[in-house]
Amino acid sequence: MSIAAENTTVTDEDLAAGRRAYELDRRHVFHSWSAQKQITPMAVTKADGAYVWDGEGRRLLDFSSQLVNTNIGHQHPKVVAAIQAQAAKLCTVAPQYVNDARSEAARLVAELTPGNLDTVFFTNGGADAVEHAIRMARLHTGRYKVLSAYRSYHGGTALAVNVTGDPRRIPNDYGTAGTVHFHAPFLYRSQFHATTQEEECRRALEHLEQLILLEGPGAFAALILESIPGTAGIMVPPPGYLAGVREITEKYGIVFIADEVMAGFGRSGKWFAVEHAAGVEPDLLTFAKGVNSGYVPLGGVAISDEIAATFADVPYPGGLTYSGHPLACAAAVATIGAMREEGMVENAARLGAEVFGPGLAELAEKHPSVGEVRGTGAFWAIEFVTDRATREPMAPYGGSSPAMNTLIGACKERGLLPFANFNRIHVAPPLNLTDDQARTGLGILDEVMAIADTYTTGG
Ligand SMILES: Cc1ncc(COP(=O)(O)O)c(C=O)c1O
């Protein structure tokens, strides 16, 4: 397996185009989640495999997979060819017509997802998948309220950001959204004063059930949960937690929505992260990102037979012009094909077990600035602290700090593009990374952690 593109060079024309793009960007482009005058976004002049090249022609190993979506790396030739072939054949078609790329993409999603999630509603991305999943749950149950975890991210649109449990919700919050937030397990920063995963799991489930009883057990349409919370910190749930959530949701007739937008499509070392909890089958599963590595925007909801039946003879009141767009669906078909042929999900599992797991544990042992490392597959979080004893984060929740900014800069100076959030750096490279590339990245992180150690104040 090779993802390297060692000899790709950036030309003077690429660099000039990058400079021009930067000028136009600063003049005309409005960026997500940003104070527009305070950002200096990096230009990407080229990308190939696990690498991107910045505006100065510097090559960076992409340990972020952009926004954790390029699961097959950049410019995979099979997927590029499939998009080109589809563009030559049929660029677009309205959603009411049958299209072969869409039909095949739906068949593949139904085949890969657990249980009887046999029908697929395609959206343009993750947030609208979440919006539609909740809409389906509300119509299916005739109820309104939604349960969702703190320390979660579900998207930037009105309802998706209201079910989100991170600080980006706060300026967008509408009480009328009907969301009730709960604490999911997170032993390192336990809300339940737990000291073991078993205790954390049991107390988190008791808390969830108690909340449902206090809020009105007949009130909830849905519970939405990332099978492994991603942006919020890659808190792999303890054994038994997802099974417990399934049991509670079944008991109270609540639709269980597994949000697999980030954790799905191989990221965790299985096709879907919910599969780590054997036998747990959600009622709805939202996906996006890795379904086609984001080469063309695509998301969707995989729907159980029971919920699909609700809309068998009653129209579903929702739709999108680009639902099941042929370019996006052809990219999904080719992506899933390439992932299967090249054993990428297996490679992610192996990288996690053999390289990232042991490698990061060793680094955590060595560096006092590392409070915890956690994860699975190609999906890991490094939690930086200024004091291991008090677990004081190196940046406040919801914010940044000079120390974290220095660490992010140090990664880039050494040729590594990280995914950073608050006091964490995540390791989320393409699933087809080689062991050598993984070790190169870990080597850079080792050097960066040595810098982080200089910011520690305690034990
Ligand atoms: C778990 C999860 N759900 C939903 C979304 C929203 O996806 P999108 O940005 O495609 O709307 C994200 C994006 O990061 C996500 O991580």
XYZ file of C-alpha atoms and ligand atoms in Angstrom:
475
model
C 0.000 0.000 0.000
C 1.445 3.322 -0.916
C 0.057 6.709 -0.219
C 3.306 8.611 -0.568
C 3.859 11.168 -3.276
C 7.443 11.929 -2.396
C 8.478 13.419 -5.704
C 5.531 15.710 -6.342
C 6.912 19.214 -6.627
C 5.172 22.533 -6.399
C 5.885 24.777 -9.385
C 6.373 28.547 -9.445
C 2.965 28.772 -11.132
C 1.409 26.813 -8.219
C 2.991 29.246 -5.761
C 1.863 32.309 -7.731
C -1.660 30.871 -7.922
C -1.553 30.266 -4.174
C -0.547 33.888 -3.489
C -3.314 35.217 -5.765
C -5.847 32.877 -4.136
C -4.798 34.136 -0.709
C -5.281 37.771 -1.681
C -8.718 37.069 -3.148
C -9.648 34.933 -0.152
C -8.870 37.722 2.290
C -10.857 40.154 0.194
C -13.917 38.060 -0.626
C -14.198 34.754 1.267
C -16.150 34.540 4.514
C -14.780 31.683 6.644
C -16.612 29.309 8.998
C -16.549 29.916 12.755
C -14.050 32.808 12.457
C -13.484 36.452 13.272
C -12.767 37.294 9.658
C -9.957 39.811 10.220
C -8.121 37.711 12.750
C -7.314 34.715 10.606
C -4.423 33.957 8.251
C -5.657 30.810 6.533
C -3.072 28.487 4.998
C -3.207 28.176 1.210
C -3.167 24.598 -0.074
C -1.492 24.568 -3.460
C -1.431 20.798 -3.990
C -2.491 17.618 -2.248
C -1.643 13.988 -2.868
C -2.105 10.903 -0.707
C -1.295 11.766 2.888
C 0.320 15.101 1.997
C -0.658 18.694 1.314
C 1.584 21.531 0.157
C 1.152 25.016 1.622
C 1.483 28.456 0.023
C 5.275 28.392 0.377
C 5.497 24.990 -1.296
C 6.180 23.241 2.021
C 4.996 19.620 2.225
C 2.927 18.662 5.267
C 1.875 15.195 6.404
C -1.887 15.543 6.835
C -2.674 14.117 10.281
C -6.041 15.922 10.216
C -7.498 14.372 7.041
C -8.684 17.982 6.559
C -11.781 17.980 8.796
C -11.399 14.235 9.429
C -12.899 13.399 6.055
C -10.186 12.355 3.580
C -10.205 8.778 4.861
C -8.661 7.510 1.602
C -6.152 10.392 1.376
C -6.032 13.077 -1.272
C -6.530 12.547 -5.003
C -7.090 8.783 -4.888
C -6.793 7.869 -8.584
C -9.755 5.450 -8.588
C -12.079 8.045 -7.115
C -10.807 10.870 -9.302
C -11.388 8.633 -12.338
C -14.904 7.712 -11.163
C -15.834 11.387 -10.743
C -14.417 12.181 -14.186
C -16.339 9.284 -15.751
C -19.579 10.315 -14.035
C -19.072 13.953 -15.093
C -18.670 12.837 -18.688
C -21.837 10.723 -18.419
C -24.274 12.731 -16.275
C -23.251 15.631 -14.018
C -26.546 16.152 -12.286
C -30.089 14.872 -12.092
C -33.045 15.889 -9.941
C -33.764 13.721 -6.898
C -37.124 12.454 -8.163
C -35.443 10.499 -10.971
C -33.689 7.161 -10.612
C -29.941 7.310 -11.077
C -27.542 4.348 -11.179
C -24.780 5.990 -9.096
C -27.293 6.882 -6.375
C -28.932 3.444 -6.380
C -25.570 1.687 -6.051
C -24.324 4.055 -3.339
C -27.524 3.399 -1.356
C -27.129 -0.367 -1.780
C -23.543 -0.185 -0.485
C -24.466 1.948 2.535
C -27.318 -0.449 3.371
C -24.933 -3.400 3.053
C -22.224 -1.874 5.263
C -24.368 -0.404 8.047
C -25.450 -2.641 10.942
C -28.922 -4.114 11.398
C -31.842 -3.296 9.163
C -30.777 0.189 8.080
C -31.768 -0.678 4.556
C -32.995 2.634 3.139
C -30.858 5.722 2.599
C -31.834 9.381 2.367
C -28.926 11.324 0.871
C -28.106 14.857 1.987
C -25.372 17.361 1.129
C -23.374 16.829 4.325
C -23.477 15.900 8.000
C -25.539 18.722 9.504
C -28.484 18.240 7.172
C -28.269 14.479 7.757
C -28.715 15.225 11.471
C -31.585 17.646 10.767
C -33.402 15.048 8.691
C -32.753 12.194 11.141
C -34.365 14.230 13.922
C -37.248 15.236 11.659
C -37.862 11.574 10.831
C -37.717 10.620 14.518
C -40.212 13.346 15.446
C -42.660 12.327 12.745
C -42.208 8.636 13.559
C -42.830 9.056 17.289
C -45.146 12.075 17.300
C -42.876 13.550 20.012
C -40.641 16.632 20.031
C -37.776 16.677 22.549
C -34.305 15.397 21.745
C -31.573 14.077 24.017
C -28.009 14.843 23.137
C -24.637 14.757 24.876
C -22.525 17.615 26.161
C -19.079 17.488 24.548
C -20.509 16.613 21.143
C -20.669 18.129 17.670
C -23.559 17.502 15.273
C -23.278 20.322 12.706
C -23.716 24.019 12.081
C -27.329 24.363 10.892
C -30.103 25.540 13.217
C -31.205 22.278 14.799
C -27.885 20.444 14.395
C -26.060 23.199 16.291
C -28.757 23.195 18.980
C -28.271 19.487 19.635
C -24.505 20.055 19.559
C -22.897 20.027 22.978
C -19.882 22.275 22.486
C -19.430 26.026 22.936
C -20.338 26.746 19.304
C -23.951 26.074 20.283
C -24.098 28.898 22.801
C -24.337 31.924 20.432
C -26.847 29.972 18.313
C -28.975 28.568 21.094
C -32.742 28.464 20.927
C -34.548 26.915 23.847
C -37.398 26.073 21.496
C -35.200 23.458 19.812
C -36.352 21.069 22.540
C -32.886 19.701 23.239
C -31.972 18.279 26.630
C -28.263 17.654 27.114
C -26.762 14.854 29.186
C -23.257 13.840 30.244
C -21.817 10.913 28.325
C -18.949 8.929 29.846
C -15.536 10.617 29.971
C -13.508 9.028 32.743
C -10.529 11.405 32.496
C -12.804 14.333 33.369
C -15.578 12.349 35.044
C -18.765 14.169 36.008
C -19.657 11.150 38.114
C -16.597 11.011 40.405
C -15.874 7.631 38.899
C -12.480 5.987 39.131
C -13.007 3.054 36.746
C -14.543 2.709 33.293
C -17.105 0.312 34.734
C -18.178 2.862 37.364
C -18.234 5.678 34.770
C -20.397 3.581 32.460
C -22.900 2.564 35.125
C -23.234 6.085 36.573
C -23.549 7.692 33.123
C -26.407 5.313 32.293
C -28.109 5.983 35.635
C -27.792 9.726 34.994
C -29.306 9.359 31.515
C -32.285 7.377 32.728
C -32.835 9.758 35.634
C -32.830 12.708 33.238
C -35.412 11.029 31.027
C -37.666 10.394 34.030
C -37.311 13.980 35.259
C -37.930 15.492 31.802
C -40.887 13.235 30.996
C -40.291 9.774 29.570
C -43.023 10.204 26.970
C -41.560 13.475 25.680
C -38.524 12.335 23.758
C -38.513 11.659 20.048
C -34.828 10.888 19.729
C -31.499 10.462 21.415
C -28.582 11.473 19.200
C -25.098 10.329 20.094
C -21.780 10.156 18.281
C -20.770 6.493 18.541
C -17.343 7.892 19.410
C -17.489 11.646 20.092
C -15.003 13.142 17.606
C -14.316 16.874 17.658
C -15.164 16.924 21.379
C -12.226 14.668 22.185
C -12.451 11.068 20.902
C -13.879 9.629 24.118
C -14.226 5.958 23.193
C -17.257 4.825 25.213
C -16.601 2.207 27.907
C -17.774 -1.344 27.226
C -21.507 -1.613 27.831
C -22.342 2.074 27.392
C -23.818 1.959 23.884
C -25.681 -1.264 24.755
C -27.070 0.509 27.828
C -28.164 3.493 25.739
C -29.861 1.130 23.282
C -31.684 -0.553 26.175
C -32.865 2.743 27.694
C -34.019 4.180 24.366
C -35.945 0.991 23.627
C -37.543 1.054 27.075
C -38.909 4.584 26.548
C -39.693 4.328 22.841
C -36.990 6.841 21.896
C -35.393 6.696 18.429
C -31.646 6.051 18.777
C -29.670 8.078 16.219
C -26.016 7.071 15.927
C -24.089 10.015 14.490
C -21.283 8.426 12.480
C -20.441 11.511 10.428
C -16.880 11.590 11.774
C -16.400 8.161 13.383
C -17.900 6.208 10.465
C -16.468 4.796 7.269
C -13.462 3.099 8.785
C -12.081 5.878 10.960
C -12.285 3.803 14.175
C -10.946 0.596 12.611
C -14.423 -0.749 11.825
C -16.757 0.431 9.082
C -18.941 2.074 11.749
C -17.876 2.858 15.295
C -21.124 1.474 16.736
C -19.888 -1.969 15.632
C -17.387 -1.863 18.514
C -20.473 -2.521 20.673
C -21.442 -5.908 19.284
C -25.157 -6.303 18.616
C -26.094 -2.653 19.103
C -28.261 -1.485 16.217
C -29.358 2.149 16.033
C -32.691 3.145 14.451
C -31.077 5.835 12.316
C -27.434 6.364 11.409
C -26.107 9.654 10.051
C -23.021 9.682 7.853
C -21.044 12.090 5.624
C -17.296 12.865 5.381
C -15.670 9.424 4.873
C -18.520 8.084 2.695
C -16.648 9.572 -0.271
C -13.774 11.233 1.584
C -15.433 14.571 0.884
C -14.291 14.604 -2.744
C -17.828 15.840 -3.564
C -20.142 16.950 -0.710
C -22.356 14.074 0.468
C -24.093 12.935 3.626
C -27.089 10.876 4.501
C -29.327 9.035 6.906
C -29.472 5.243 6.907
C -33.014 4.369 8.001
C -34.360 1.276 9.770
C -37.177 -0.667 8.159
C -39.563 0.388 10.977
C -38.947 4.100 10.465
C -38.953 3.760 6.678
C -42.394 2.112 7.033
C -43.759 5.296 8.647
C -43.231 7.022 5.331
C -44.431 4.177 3.132
C -47.860 5.663 2.502
C -47.487 9.066 4.123
C -45.187 11.516 2.326
C -41.932 12.442 4.039
C -42.071 16.240 4.344
C -38.487 17.033 3.402
C -36.074 17.046 0.468
C -33.081 18.622 -1.227
C -32.350 19.572 -4.828
C -29.087 17.645 -4.649
C -30.245 14.580 -2.682
C -28.179 11.733 -4.107
C -26.178 13.910 -6.500
C -24.612 11.645 -9.156
C -21.067 13.050 -8.860
C -21.129 12.626 -5.088
C -22.672 9.156 -5.285
C -20.240 7.958 -7.972
C -17.449 9.164 -5.689
C -19.002 7.183 -2.803
C -19.240 3.993 -4.863
C -15.587 4.324 -5.940
C -14.430 5.262 -2.431
C -16.102 2.269 -0.806
C -14.717 0.044 -3.581
C -11.175 1.358 -3.086
C -11.450 1.024 0.704
C -12.499 -2.615 0.326
C -9.955 -3.516 -2.351
C -7.102 -1.905 -0.479
C -8.103 -3.124 3.007
C -8.157 0.395 4.417
C -10.457 -0.315 7.365
C -8.268 -3.242 8.388
C -5.211 -1.011 7.992
C -6.762 1.608 10.287
C -7.449 -1.059 12.926
C -3.892 -2.384 12.634
C -2.339 1.102 12.771
C -4.308 1.775 15.941
C -3.384 -1.485 17.618
C 0.254 -1.695 16.489
C 1.518 1.829 15.884
C -0.624 4.655 17.277
C -1.827 2.900 20.445
C 1.600 1.783 21.707
C 3.425 4.791 20.188
C 1.185 7.388 21.806
C 1.162 5.523 25.142
C 4.962 5.665 25.117
C 4.913 9.398 24.406
C 2.356 9.968 27.165
C 4.624 8.147 29.589
C 7.595 10.280 28.578
C 6.011 13.755 28.510
C 4.463 15.389 31.598
C 2.439 17.711 29.332
C 0.342 14.777 28.131
C -2.541 14.115 30.493
C -4.090 11.312 28.486
C -4.039 9.697 25.059
C -7.108 7.799 23.928
C -8.595 6.447 20.754
C -8.837 3.558 18.339
C -7.972 2.902 14.704
C -6.862 6.124 12.986
C -8.719 8.270 15.529
C -6.728 9.455 18.566
C -6.721 12.420 20.945
C -3.783 13.810 22.910
C -4.945 15.802 25.906
C -2.357 18.463 26.859
C -2.287 19.654 30.461
C -0.157 22.116 32.394
C -0.318 19.947 35.490
C -0.822 16.207 35.409
C -1.997 16.105 39.010
C -4.764 18.694 38.652
C -5.364 17.910 34.929
C -5.460 21.650 34.205
C -5.987 21.844 30.427
C -3.327 23.662 28.353
C -6.132 25.767 26.848
C -9.505 26.471 28.468
C -12.623 24.596 27.292
C -13.910 26.496 24.268
C -10.711 28.525 23.853
C -7.118 28.566 22.725
C -3.908 29.585 24.486
C -0.440 30.842 23.518
C 0.921 27.418 24.494
C -1.459 25.496 22.203
C -0.861 27.980 19.374
C 2.880 27.394 19.762
C 2.369 23.611 19.578
C 0.238 23.858 16.429
C 2.866 26.112 14.837
C 5.634 23.718 15.870
C 3.812 20.806 14.200
C 3.550 22.746 10.940
C 7.185 23.928 11.052
C 8.194 20.275 11.311
C 5.964 19.174 8.415
C 2.860 17.908 10.221
C -0.657 19.249 9.743
C -2.544 18.594 13.005
C -6.225 18.690 13.961
C -6.391 20.839 17.073
C -9.290 21.667 19.371
C -8.936 23.587 22.664
C -6.232 21.719 24.666
C -6.082 18.730 22.341
C -4.275 17.611 19.218
C -5.966 14.774 17.380
C -4.278 12.147 15.275
C -6.691 11.500 12.411
C -4.662 10.684 9.288
C -5.927 8.877 6.185
C -6.727 5.225 6.882
C -4.245 4.033 4.253
C -1.273 5.666 5.939
C 1.894 3.571 5.931
C 3.639 2.574 9.155
C 6.601 4.747 8.177
C 4.369 7.780 7.730
C 2.666 7.056 11.065
C 6.060 6.839 12.788
C 7.264 10.043 11.123
C 4.171 11.799 12.505
C 4.723 10.352 15.978
C 8.361 11.501 15.847
C 7.233 15.062 15.152
C 4.660 14.863 17.942
C 7.439 13.694 20.296
C 9.406 16.886 19.536
C 6.288 19.031 19.911
C 5.468 17.416 23.257
C 8.954 18.342 24.462
C 8.001 21.970 23.775
C 4.662 21.408 25.557
C 6.566 20.110 28.594
C 8.118 23.558 29.028
C 4.608 24.932 29.713
C 3.899 22.527 32.555
C 3.861 23.873 36.051
C 3.186 20.855 38.211
C 3.749 17.134 38.561
C -20.258 13.898 14.404
C -20.560 14.987 13.426
N -21.843 15.198 13.047
C -22.164 16.160 12.154
C -21.191 16.958 11.611
C -21.577 18.031 10.614
O -21.140 17.680 9.353
P -21.039 18.787 8.189
O -19.919 19.692 8.577
O -20.769 17.960 6.955
O -22.338 19.487 8.121
C -19.847 16.772 11.967
C -18.780 17.623 11.398
O -17.678 17.651 11.841
C -19.518 15.767 12.902
O -18.269 15.553 13.281
